[in-house]
PDB file of C-alpha atoms in Angstrom:
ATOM      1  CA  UNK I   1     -15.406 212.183 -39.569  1.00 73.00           C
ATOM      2  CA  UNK I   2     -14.592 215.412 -37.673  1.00 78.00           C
ATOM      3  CA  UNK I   3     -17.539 217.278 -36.201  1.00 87.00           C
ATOM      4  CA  UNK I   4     -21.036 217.193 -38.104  1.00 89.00           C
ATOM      5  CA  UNK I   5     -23.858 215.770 -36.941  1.00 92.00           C
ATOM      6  CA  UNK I   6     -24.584 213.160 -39.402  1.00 93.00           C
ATOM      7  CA  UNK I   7     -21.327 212.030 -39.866  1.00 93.00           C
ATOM      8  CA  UNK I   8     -20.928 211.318 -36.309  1.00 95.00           C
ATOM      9  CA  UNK I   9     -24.080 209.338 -36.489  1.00 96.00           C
ATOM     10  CA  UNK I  10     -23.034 207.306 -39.291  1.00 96.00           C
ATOM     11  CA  UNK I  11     -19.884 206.683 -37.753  1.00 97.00           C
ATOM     12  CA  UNK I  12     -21.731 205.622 -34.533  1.00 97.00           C
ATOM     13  CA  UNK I  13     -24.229 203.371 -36.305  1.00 97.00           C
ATOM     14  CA  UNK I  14     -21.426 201.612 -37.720  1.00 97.00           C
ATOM     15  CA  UNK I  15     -19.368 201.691 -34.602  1.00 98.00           C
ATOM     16  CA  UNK I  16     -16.694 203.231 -36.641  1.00 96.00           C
ATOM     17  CA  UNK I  17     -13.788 205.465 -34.973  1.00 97.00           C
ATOM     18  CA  UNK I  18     -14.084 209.342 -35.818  1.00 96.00           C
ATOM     19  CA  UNK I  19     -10.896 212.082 -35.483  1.00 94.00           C
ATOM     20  CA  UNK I  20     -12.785 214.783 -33.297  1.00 93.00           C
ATOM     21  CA  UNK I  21     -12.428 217.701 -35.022  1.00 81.00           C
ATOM     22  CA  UNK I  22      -9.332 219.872 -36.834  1.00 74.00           C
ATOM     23  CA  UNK I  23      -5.990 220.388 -34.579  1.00 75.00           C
ATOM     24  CA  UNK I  24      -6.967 223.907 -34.632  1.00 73.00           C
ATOM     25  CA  UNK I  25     -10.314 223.636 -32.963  1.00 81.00           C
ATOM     26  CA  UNK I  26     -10.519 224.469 -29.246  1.00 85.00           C
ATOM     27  CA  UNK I  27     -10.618 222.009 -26.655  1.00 89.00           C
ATOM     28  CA  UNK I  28     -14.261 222.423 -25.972  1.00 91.00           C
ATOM     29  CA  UNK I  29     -15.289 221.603 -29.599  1.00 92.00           C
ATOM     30  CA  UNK I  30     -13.534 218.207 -29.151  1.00 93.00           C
ATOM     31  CA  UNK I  31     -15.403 218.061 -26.174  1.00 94.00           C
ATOM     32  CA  UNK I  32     -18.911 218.702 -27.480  1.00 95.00           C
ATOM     33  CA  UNK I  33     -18.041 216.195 -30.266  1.00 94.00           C
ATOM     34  CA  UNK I  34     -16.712 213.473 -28.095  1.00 96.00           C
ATOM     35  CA  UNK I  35     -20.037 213.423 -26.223  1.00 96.00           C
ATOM     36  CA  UNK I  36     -22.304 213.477 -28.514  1.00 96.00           C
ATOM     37  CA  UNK I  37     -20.791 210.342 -30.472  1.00 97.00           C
ATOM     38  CA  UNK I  38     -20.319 209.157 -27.345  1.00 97.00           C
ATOM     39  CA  UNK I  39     -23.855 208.954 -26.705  1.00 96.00           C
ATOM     40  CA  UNK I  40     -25.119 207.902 -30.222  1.00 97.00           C
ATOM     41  CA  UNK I  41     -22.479 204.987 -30.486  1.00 97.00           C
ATOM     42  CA  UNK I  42     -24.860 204.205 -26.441  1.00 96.00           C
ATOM     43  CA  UNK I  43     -27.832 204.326 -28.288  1.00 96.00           C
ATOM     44  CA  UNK I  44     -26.760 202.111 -30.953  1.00 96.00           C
ATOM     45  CA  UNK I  45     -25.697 199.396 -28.591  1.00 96.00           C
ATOM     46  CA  UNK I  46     -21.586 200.150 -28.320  1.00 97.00           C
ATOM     47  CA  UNK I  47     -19.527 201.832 -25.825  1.00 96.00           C
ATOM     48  CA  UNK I  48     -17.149 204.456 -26.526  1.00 97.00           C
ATOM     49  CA  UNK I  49     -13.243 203.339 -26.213  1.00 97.00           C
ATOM     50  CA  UNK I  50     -10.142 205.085 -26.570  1.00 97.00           C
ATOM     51  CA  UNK I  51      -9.837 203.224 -29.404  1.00 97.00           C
ATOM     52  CA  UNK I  52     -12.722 204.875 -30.588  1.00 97.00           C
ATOM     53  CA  UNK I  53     -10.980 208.144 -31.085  1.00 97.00           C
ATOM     54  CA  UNK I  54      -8.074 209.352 -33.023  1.00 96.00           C
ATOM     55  CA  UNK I  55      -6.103 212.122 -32.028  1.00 95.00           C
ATOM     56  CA  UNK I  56      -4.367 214.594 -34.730  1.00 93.00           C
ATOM     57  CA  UNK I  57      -1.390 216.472 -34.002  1.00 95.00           C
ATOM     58  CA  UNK I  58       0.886 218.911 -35.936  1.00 94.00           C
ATOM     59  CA  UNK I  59       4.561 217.758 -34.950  1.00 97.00           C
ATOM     60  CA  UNK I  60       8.024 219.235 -35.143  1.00 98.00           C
ATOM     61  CA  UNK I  61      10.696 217.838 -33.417  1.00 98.00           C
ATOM     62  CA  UNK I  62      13.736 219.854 -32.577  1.00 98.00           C
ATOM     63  CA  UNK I  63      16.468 220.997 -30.027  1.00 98.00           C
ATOM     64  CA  UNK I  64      14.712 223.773 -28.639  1.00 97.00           C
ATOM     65  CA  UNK I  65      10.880 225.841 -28.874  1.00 97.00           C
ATOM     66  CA  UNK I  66      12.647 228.275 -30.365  1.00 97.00           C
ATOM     67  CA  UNK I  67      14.726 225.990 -32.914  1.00 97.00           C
ATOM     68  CA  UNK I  68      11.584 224.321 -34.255  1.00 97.00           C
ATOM     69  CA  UNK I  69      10.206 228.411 -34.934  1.00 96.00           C
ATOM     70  CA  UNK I  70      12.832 229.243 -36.757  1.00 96.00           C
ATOM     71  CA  UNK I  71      12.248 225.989 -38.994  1.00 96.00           C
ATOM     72  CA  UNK I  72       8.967 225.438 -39.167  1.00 96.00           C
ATOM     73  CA  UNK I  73       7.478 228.626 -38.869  1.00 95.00           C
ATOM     74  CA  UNK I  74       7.703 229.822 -42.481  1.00 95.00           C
ATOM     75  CA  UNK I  75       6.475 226.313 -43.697  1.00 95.00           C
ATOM     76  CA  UNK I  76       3.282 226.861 -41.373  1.00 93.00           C
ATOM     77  CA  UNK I  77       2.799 230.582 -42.332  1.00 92.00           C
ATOM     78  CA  UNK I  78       2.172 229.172 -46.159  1.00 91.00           C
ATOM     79  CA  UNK I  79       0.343 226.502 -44.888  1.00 88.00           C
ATOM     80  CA  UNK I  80      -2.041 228.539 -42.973  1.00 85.00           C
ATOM     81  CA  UNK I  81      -2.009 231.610 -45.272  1.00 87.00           C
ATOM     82  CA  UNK I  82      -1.913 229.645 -48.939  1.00 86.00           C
ATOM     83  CA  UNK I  83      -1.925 226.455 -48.953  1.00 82.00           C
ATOM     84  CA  UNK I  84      -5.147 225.402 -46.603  1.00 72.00           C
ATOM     85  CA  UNK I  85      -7.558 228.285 -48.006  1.00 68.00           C
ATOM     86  CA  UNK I  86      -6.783 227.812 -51.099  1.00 66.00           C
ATOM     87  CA  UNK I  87      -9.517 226.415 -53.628  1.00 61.00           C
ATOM     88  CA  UNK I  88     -11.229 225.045 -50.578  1.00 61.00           C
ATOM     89  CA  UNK I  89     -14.543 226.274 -49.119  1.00 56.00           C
ATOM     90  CA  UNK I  90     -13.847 226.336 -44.987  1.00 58.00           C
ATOM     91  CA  UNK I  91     -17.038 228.478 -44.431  1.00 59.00           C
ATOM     92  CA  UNK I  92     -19.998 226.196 -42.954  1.00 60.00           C
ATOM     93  CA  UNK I  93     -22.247 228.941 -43.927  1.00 62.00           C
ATOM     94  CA  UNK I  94     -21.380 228.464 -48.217  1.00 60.00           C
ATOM     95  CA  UNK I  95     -20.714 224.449 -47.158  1.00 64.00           C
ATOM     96  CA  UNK I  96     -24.381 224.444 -46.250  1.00 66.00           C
ATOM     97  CA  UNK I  97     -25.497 226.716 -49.290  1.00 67.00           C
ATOM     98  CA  UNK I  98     -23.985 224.109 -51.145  1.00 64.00           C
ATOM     99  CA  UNK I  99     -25.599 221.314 -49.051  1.00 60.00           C
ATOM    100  CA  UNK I 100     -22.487 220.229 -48.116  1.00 62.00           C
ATOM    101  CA  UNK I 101     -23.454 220.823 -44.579  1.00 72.00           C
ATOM    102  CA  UNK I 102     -27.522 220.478 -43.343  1.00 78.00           C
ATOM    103  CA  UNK I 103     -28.390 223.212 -41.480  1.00 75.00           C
ATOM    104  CA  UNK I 104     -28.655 221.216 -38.428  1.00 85.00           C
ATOM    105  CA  UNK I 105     -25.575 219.929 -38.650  1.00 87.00           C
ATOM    106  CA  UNK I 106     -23.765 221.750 -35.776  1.00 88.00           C
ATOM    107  CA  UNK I 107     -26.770 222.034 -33.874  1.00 91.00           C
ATOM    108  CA  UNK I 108     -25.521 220.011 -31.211  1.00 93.00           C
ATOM    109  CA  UNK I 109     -22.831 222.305 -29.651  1.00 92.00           C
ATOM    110  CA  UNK I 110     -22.739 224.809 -27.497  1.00 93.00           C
ATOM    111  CA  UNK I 111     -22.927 228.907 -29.366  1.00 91.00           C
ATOM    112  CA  UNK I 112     -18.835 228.824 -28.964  1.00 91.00           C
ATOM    113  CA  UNK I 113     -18.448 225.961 -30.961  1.00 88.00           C
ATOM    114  CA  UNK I 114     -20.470 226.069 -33.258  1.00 84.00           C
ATOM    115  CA  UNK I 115     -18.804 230.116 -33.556  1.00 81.00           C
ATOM    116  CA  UNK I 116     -15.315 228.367 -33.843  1.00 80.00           C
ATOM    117  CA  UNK I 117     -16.342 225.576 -36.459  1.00 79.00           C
ATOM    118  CA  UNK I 118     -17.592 228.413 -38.885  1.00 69.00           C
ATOM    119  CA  UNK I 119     -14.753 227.993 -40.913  1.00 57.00           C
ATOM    120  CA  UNK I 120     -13.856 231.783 -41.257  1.00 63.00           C
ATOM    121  CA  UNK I 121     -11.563 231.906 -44.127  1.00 59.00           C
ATOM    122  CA  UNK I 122      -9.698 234.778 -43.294  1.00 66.00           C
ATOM    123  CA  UNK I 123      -9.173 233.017 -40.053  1.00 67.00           C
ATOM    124  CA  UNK I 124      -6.329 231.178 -41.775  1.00 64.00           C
ATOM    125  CA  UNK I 125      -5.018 233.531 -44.430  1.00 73.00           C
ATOM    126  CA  UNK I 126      -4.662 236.100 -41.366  1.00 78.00           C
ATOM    127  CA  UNK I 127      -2.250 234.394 -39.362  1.00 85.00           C
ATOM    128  CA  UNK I 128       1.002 236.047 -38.740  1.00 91.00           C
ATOM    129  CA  UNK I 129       4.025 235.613 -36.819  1.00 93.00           C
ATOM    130  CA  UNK I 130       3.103 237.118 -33.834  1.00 94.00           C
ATOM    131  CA  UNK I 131      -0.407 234.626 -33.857  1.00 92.00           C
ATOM    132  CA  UNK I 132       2.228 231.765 -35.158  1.00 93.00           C
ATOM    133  CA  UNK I 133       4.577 232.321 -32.331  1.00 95.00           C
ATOM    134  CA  UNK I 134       1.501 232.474 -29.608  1.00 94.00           C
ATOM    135  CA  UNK I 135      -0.134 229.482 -30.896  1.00 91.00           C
ATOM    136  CA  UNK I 136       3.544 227.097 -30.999  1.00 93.00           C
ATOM    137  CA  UNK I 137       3.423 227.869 -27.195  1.00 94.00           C
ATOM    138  CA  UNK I 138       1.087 224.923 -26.854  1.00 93.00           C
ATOM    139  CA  UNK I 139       2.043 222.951 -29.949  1.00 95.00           C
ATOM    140  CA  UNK I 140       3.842 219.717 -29.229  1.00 97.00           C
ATOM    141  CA  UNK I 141       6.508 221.911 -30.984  1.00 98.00           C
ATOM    142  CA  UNK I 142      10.596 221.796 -29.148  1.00 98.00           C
ATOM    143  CA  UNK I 143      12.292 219.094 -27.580  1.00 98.00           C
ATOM    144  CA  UNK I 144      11.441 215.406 -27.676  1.00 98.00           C
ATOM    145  CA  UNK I 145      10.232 215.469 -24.092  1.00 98.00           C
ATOM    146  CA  UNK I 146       8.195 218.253 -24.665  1.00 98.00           C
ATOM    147  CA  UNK I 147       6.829 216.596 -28.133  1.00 98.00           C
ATOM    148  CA  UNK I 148       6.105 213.391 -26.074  1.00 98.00           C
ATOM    149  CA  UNK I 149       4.563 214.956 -22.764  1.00 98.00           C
ATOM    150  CA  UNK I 150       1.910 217.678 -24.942  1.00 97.00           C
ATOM    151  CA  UNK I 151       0.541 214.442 -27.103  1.00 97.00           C
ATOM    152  CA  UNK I 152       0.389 212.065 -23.879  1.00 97.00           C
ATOM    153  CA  UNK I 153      -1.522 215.188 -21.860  1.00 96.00           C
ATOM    154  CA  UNK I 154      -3.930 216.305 -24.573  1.00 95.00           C
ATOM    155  CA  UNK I 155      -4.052 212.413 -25.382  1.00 96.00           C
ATOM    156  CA  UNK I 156      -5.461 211.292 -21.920  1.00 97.00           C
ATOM    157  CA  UNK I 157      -7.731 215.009 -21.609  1.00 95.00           C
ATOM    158  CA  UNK I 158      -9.624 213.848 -24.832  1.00 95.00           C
ATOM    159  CA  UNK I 159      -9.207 209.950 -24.376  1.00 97.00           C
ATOM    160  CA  UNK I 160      -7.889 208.916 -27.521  1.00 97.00           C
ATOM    161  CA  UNK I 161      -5.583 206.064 -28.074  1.00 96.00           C
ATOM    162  CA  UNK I 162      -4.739 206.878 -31.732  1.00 96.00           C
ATOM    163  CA  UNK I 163      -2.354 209.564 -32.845  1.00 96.00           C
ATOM    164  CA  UNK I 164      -2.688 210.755 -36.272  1.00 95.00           C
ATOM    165  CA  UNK I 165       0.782 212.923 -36.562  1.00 95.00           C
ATOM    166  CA  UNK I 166       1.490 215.435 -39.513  1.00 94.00           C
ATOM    167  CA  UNK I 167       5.038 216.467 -39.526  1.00 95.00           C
ATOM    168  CA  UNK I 168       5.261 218.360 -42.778  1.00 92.00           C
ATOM    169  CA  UNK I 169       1.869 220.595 -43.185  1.00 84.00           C
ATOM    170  CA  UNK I 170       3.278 223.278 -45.248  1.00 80.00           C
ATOM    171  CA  UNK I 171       5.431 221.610 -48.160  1.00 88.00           C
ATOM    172  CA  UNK I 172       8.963 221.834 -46.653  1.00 93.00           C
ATOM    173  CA  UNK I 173      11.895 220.511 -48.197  1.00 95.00           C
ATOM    174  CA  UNK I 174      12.495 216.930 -48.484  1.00 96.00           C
ATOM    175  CA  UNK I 175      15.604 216.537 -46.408  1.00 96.00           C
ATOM    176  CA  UNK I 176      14.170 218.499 -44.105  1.00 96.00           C
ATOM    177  CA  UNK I 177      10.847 216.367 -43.895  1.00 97.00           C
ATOM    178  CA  UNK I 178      12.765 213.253 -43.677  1.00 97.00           C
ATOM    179  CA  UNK I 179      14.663 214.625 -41.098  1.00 97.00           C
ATOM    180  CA  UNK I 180      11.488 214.973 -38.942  1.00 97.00           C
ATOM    181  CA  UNK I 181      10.654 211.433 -39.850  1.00 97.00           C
ATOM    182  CA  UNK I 182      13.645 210.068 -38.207  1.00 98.00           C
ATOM    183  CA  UNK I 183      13.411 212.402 -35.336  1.00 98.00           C
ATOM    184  CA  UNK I 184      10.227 211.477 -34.188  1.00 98.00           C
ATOM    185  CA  UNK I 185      10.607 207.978 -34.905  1.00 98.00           C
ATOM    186  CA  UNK I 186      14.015 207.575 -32.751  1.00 98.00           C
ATOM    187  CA  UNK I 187      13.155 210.151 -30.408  1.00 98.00           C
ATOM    188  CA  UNK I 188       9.483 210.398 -30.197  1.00 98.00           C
ATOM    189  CA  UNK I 189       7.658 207.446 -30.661  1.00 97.00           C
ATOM    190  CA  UNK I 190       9.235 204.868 -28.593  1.00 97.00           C
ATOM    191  CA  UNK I 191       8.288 206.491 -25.252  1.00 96.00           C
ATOM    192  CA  UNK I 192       4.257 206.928 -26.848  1.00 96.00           C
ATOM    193  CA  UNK I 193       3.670 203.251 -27.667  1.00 95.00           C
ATOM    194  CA  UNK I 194       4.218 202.619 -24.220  1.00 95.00           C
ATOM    195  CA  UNK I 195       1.649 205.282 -23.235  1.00 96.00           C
ATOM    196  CA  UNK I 196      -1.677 203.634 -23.060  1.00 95.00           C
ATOM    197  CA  UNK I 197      -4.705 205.751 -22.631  1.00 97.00           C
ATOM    198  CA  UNK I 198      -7.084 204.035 -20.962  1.00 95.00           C
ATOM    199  CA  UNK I 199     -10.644 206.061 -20.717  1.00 96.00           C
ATOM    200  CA  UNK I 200     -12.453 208.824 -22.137  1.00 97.00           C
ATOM    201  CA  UNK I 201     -13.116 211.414 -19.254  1.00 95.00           C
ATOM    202  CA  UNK I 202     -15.185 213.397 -21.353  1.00 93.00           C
ATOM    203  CA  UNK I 203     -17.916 210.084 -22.013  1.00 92.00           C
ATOM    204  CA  UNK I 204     -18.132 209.297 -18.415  1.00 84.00           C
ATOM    205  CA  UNK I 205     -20.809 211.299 -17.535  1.00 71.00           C
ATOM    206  CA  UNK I 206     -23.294 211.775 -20.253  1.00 67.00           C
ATOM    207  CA  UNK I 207     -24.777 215.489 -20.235  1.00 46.00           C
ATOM    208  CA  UNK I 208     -26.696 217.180 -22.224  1.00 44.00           C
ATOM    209  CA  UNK I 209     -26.486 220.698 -23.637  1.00 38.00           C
TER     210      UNK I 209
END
Protein backbone atom coordinates (compact mmCIF):
# COMPACT_ATOMS: atom_id res chain seq x y z
CA UNK A 1 0.00 0.00 0.00
CA UNK A 2 1.75 3.27 -0.96
CA UNK A 3 -0.50 6.21 -1.73
CA UNK A 4 -4.05 5.56 -3.42
CA UNK A 5 -7.04 6.14 -1.99
CA UNK A 6 -8.59 2.83 -1.85
CA UNK A 7 -5.77 1.03 -0.89
CA UNK A 8 -5.29 3.10 2.07
CA UNK A 9 -8.84 2.42 2.96
CA UNK A 10 -8.57 -1.17 2.69
CA UNK A 11 -5.57 -1.16 4.61
CA UNK A 12 -7.37 0.95 7.30
CA UNK A 13 -10.48 -1.22 7.40
CA UNK A 14 -8.34 -4.02 8.11
CA UNK A 15 -6.09 -2.15 10.43
CA UNK A 16 -3.28 -3.27 8.30
CA UNK A 17 0.22 -1.28 8.20
CA UNK A 18 0.85 0.64 4.77
CA UNK A 19 4.64 1.91 3.44
CA UNK A 20 3.68 5.67 2.69
CA UNK A 21 4.62 6.19 -0.54
CA UNK A 22 8.02 5.54 -2.92
CA UNK A 23 11.55 6.77 -1.32
CA UNK A 24 11.49 9.20 -4.05
CA UNK A 25 8.33 11.01 -3.18
CA UNK A 26 8.63 14.32 -1.31
CA UNK A 27 8.12 14.68 2.21
CA UNK A 28 4.76 16.28 1.87
CA UNK A 29 3.28 13.32 -0.12
CA UNK A 30 4.15 11.08 2.89
CA UNK A 31 2.54 13.60 4.75
CA UNK A 32 -0.78 13.85 2.92
CA UNK A 33 -0.80 10.00 2.99
CA UNK A 34 -0.03 9.56 6.61
CA UNK A 35 -3.11 11.66 7.45
CA UNK A 36 -5.46 10.52 5.56
CA UNK A 37 -4.95 6.74 6.73
CA UNK A 38 -4.55 8.17 9.76
CA UNK A 39 -7.96 9.32 9.86
CA UNK A 40 -9.72 6.35 8.08
CA UNK A 41 -7.93 3.69 10.38
CA UNK A 42 -10.11 6.71 13.35
CA UNK A 43 -13.09 6.10 11.61
CA UNK A 44 -12.82 2.49 11.57
CA UNK A 45 -12.30 2.25 15.28
CA UNK A 46 -8.12 1.99 15.48
CA UNK A 47 -5.52 4.43 16.21
CA UNK A 48 -2.62 5.05 14.16
CA UNK A 49 0.89 3.68 15.71
CA UNK A 50 4.30 3.83 14.63
CA UNK A 51 3.90 0.49 14.11
CA UNK A 52 1.44 1.33 11.72
CA UNK A 53 3.91 2.65 9.25
CA UNK A 54 6.87 1.34 7.46
CA UNK A 55 9.55 3.39 6.39
CA UNK A 56 11.63 2.59 3.01
CA UNK A 57 15.04 3.64 2.54
CA UNK A 58 17.70 3.26 -0.22
CA UNK A 59 21.03 2.41 1.78
CA UNK A 60 24.72 2.43 1.04
CA UNK A 61 27.08 2.20 3.59
CA UNK A 62 30.59 3.41 3.10
CA UNK A 63 33.71 5.39 4.36
CA UNK A 64 32.83 8.59 3.04
CA UNK A 65 29.64 10.61 0.85
CA UNK A 66 31.85 10.66 -1.68
CA UNK A 67 33.07 6.86 -1.45
CA UNK A 68 29.51 5.52 -1.57
CA UNK A 69 29.17 7.94 -5.19
CA UNK A 70 31.77 6.54 -6.66
CA UNK A 71 30.21 2.95 -5.88
CA UNK A 72 26.89 3.22 -6.04
CA UNK A 73 26.28 5.81 -8.36
CA UNK A 74 26.52 3.87 -11.63
CA UNK A 75 24.35 1.01 -10.07
CA UNK A 76 21.60 3.80 -9.34
CA UNK A 77 22.00 5.58 -12.75
CA UNK A 78 20.74 2.00 -14.39
CA UNK A 79 18.40 1.65 -11.84
CA UNK A 80 16.76 4.90 -12.36
CA UNK A 81 17.39 5.16 -16.13
CA UNK A 82 16.70 1.19 -17.16
CA UNK A 83 15.88 -0.85 -14.85
CA UNK A 84 12.69 0.94 -12.95
CA UNK A 85 10.98 2.29 -16.31
CA UNK A 86 11.37 -0.46 -17.95
CA UNK A 87 8.18 -2.59 -19.01
CA UNK A 88 6.42 -0.83 -16.19
CA UNK A 89 3.65 1.78 -16.55
CA UNK A 90 4.66 4.70 -13.72
CA UNK A 91 2.17 7.20 -15.34
CA UNK A 92 -1.14 7.50 -13.09
CA UNK A 93 -2.69 9.05 -16.04
CA UNK A 94 -2.31 5.40 -18.47
CA UNK A 95 -2.61 3.46 -14.75
CA UNK A 96 -6.07 4.96 -14.63
CA UNK A 97 -6.81 4.43 -18.48
CA UNK A 98 -6.16 1.05 -17.63
CA UNK A 99 -8.26 1.18 -14.41
CA UNK A 100 -5.46 0.46 -12.57
CA UNK A 101 -5.96 3.66 -10.75
CA UNK A 102 -9.88 5.28 -10.22
CA UNK A 103 -9.88 8.59 -11.07
CA UNK A 104 -10.40 9.62 -7.60
CA UNK A 105 -7.77 7.93 -6.39
CA UNK A 106 -5.34 10.80 -5.54
CA UNK A 107 -8.02 13.06 -4.87
CA UNK A 108 -7.12 13.44 -1.44
CA UNK A 109 -3.82 15.44 -1.69
CA UNK A 110 -2.93 18.61 -2.05
CA UNK A 111 -2.22 19.89 -6.31
CA UNK A 112 1.74 19.20 -5.42
CA UNK A 113 1.23 15.82 -4.63
CA UNK A 114 -0.87 14.66 -6.53
CA UNK A 115 1.74 16.64 -9.45
CA UNK A 116 4.64 14.52 -7.89
CA UNK A 117 2.73 11.05 -7.77
CA UNK A 118 2.06 11.36 -11.63
CA UNK A 119 4.53 8.96 -12.31
CA UNK A 120 6.33 10.92 -15.17
CA UNK A 121 8.34 8.37 -16.88
CA UNK A 122 10.93 10.39 -18.15
CA UNK A 123 11.25 11.53 -14.62
CA UNK A 124 13.39 8.44 -14.05
CA UNK A 125 15.04 7.69 -17.37
CA UNK A 126 16.28 11.51 -17.13
CA UNK A 127 18.33 11.34 -14.21
CA UNK A 128 21.93 12.12 -14.55
CA UNK A 129 24.89 12.56 -12.53
CA UNK A 130 24.61 15.93 -11.74
CA UNK A 131 20.59 15.12 -10.42
CA UNK A 132 22.31 11.74 -8.86
CA UNK A 133 24.93 13.64 -7.04
CA UNK A 134 22.22 16.43 -5.74
CA UNK A 135 19.79 13.95 -4.65
CA UNK A 136 22.72 11.51 -2.49
CA UNK A 137 23.10 14.83 -0.50
CA UNK A 138 20.13 13.73 1.55
CA UNK A 139 20.31 9.98 1.03
CA UNK A 140 21.28 8.04 4.11
CA UNK A 141 24.27 7.54 1.69
CA UNK A 142 28.32 7.89 3.57
CA UNK A 143 29.40 6.93 6.82
CA UNK A 144 27.63 4.70 9.32
CA UNK A 145 26.77 7.65 11.52
CA UNK A 146 25.46 9.47 8.84
CA UNK A 147 23.45 6.17 7.52
CA UNK A 148 22.10 5.80 11.14
CA UNK A 149 21.27 9.58 12.02
CA UNK A 150 19.23 10.32 8.21
CA UNK A 151 16.93 6.98 8.92
CA UNK A 152 16.43 7.87 12.80
CA UNK A 153 15.54 11.78 11.63
CA UNK A 154 13.28 11.05 8.66
CA UNK A 155 12.12 7.99 10.93
CA UNK A 156 10.75 10.15 13.88
CA UNK A 157 9.52 13.26 11.08
CA UNK A 158 7.15 10.58 9.50
CA UNK A 159 6.60 8.33 12.70
CA UNK A 160 7.36 5.06 11.51
CA UNK A 161 8.82 2.31 13.52
CA UNK A 162 9.56 -0.05 10.58
CA UNK A 163 12.45 0.30 8.21
CA UNK A 164 12.16 -1.38 4.99
CA UNK A 165 16.03 -1.00 3.69
CA UNK A 166 17.12 -1.73 -0.03
CA UNK A 167 20.80 -1.88 -0.30
CA UNK A 168 21.24 -3.12 -3.84
CA UNK A 169 18.50 -1.22 -6.20
CA UNK A 170 20.38 -1.34 -9.34
CA UNK A 171 21.81 -5.04 -9.80
CA UNK A 172 25.39 -4.59 -8.46
CA UNK A 173 27.76 -7.24 -8.14
CA UNK A 174 27.41 -9.87 -5.65
CA UNK A 175 30.47 -9.30 -3.55
CA UNK A 176 29.76 -6.03 -3.62
CA UNK A 177 26.03 -6.48 -2.38
CA UNK A 178 27.11 -8.74 0.29
CA UNK A 179 29.49 -6.40 1.29
CA UNK A 180 26.69 -3.87 2.06
CA UNK A 181 24.92 -6.61 3.90
CA UNK A 182 27.58 -6.96 6.41
CA UNK A 183 28.17 -3.30 6.61
CA UNK A 184 24.96 -2.32 7.63
CA UNK A 185 24.38 -5.17 9.74
CA UNK A 186 27.74 -4.62 11.95
CA UNK A 187 27.74 -1.06 11.53
CA UNK A 188 24.28 0.09 11.00
CA UNK A 189 21.74 -1.72 12.58
CA UNK A 190 22.77 -2.21 16.06
CA UNK A 191 22.53 1.50 17.00
CA UNK A 192 18.63 1.53 15.06
CA UNK A 193 17.06 -1.29 17.10
CA UNK A 194 17.70 0.71 19.96
CA UNK A 195 15.98 3.72 18.34
CA UNK A 196 12.37 3.56 19.20
CA UNK A 197 10.02 5.91 17.54
CA UNK A 198 7.42 6.58 19.58
CA UNK A 199 4.52 8.87 17.79
CA UNK A 200 3.36 10.00 14.58
CA UNK A 201 3.60 13.92 14.55
CA UNK A 202 1.95 14.12 11.41
CA UNK A 203 -1.58 12.14 13.00
CA UNK A 204 -1.70 14.33 15.97
CA UNK A 205 -3.71 16.86 14.74
CA UNK A 206 -6.20 15.73 12.23
CA UNK A 207 -6.68 18.46 9.34
CA UNK A 208 -8.26 18.51 6.51
CA UNK A 209 -7.28 19.67 3.03
Amino acid sequence: VTSSKETIEWAARHNFPITPGLTTFPLYVREDIIRYYARQLRAHGHQITPDHLIMQADVYVADSKEQALKENGPFALYFYQTLFSHGNTTEAVIQTQQQYLSERSHDYMRPESRRAVSGDRQSYRGMTEERLRARVETLPWGTPDEVYQRLVAEADQIGANILLVSLNRGAMPHELFMNQIHRFAHEVLPHLKAHQVTSVPWAEELSEY
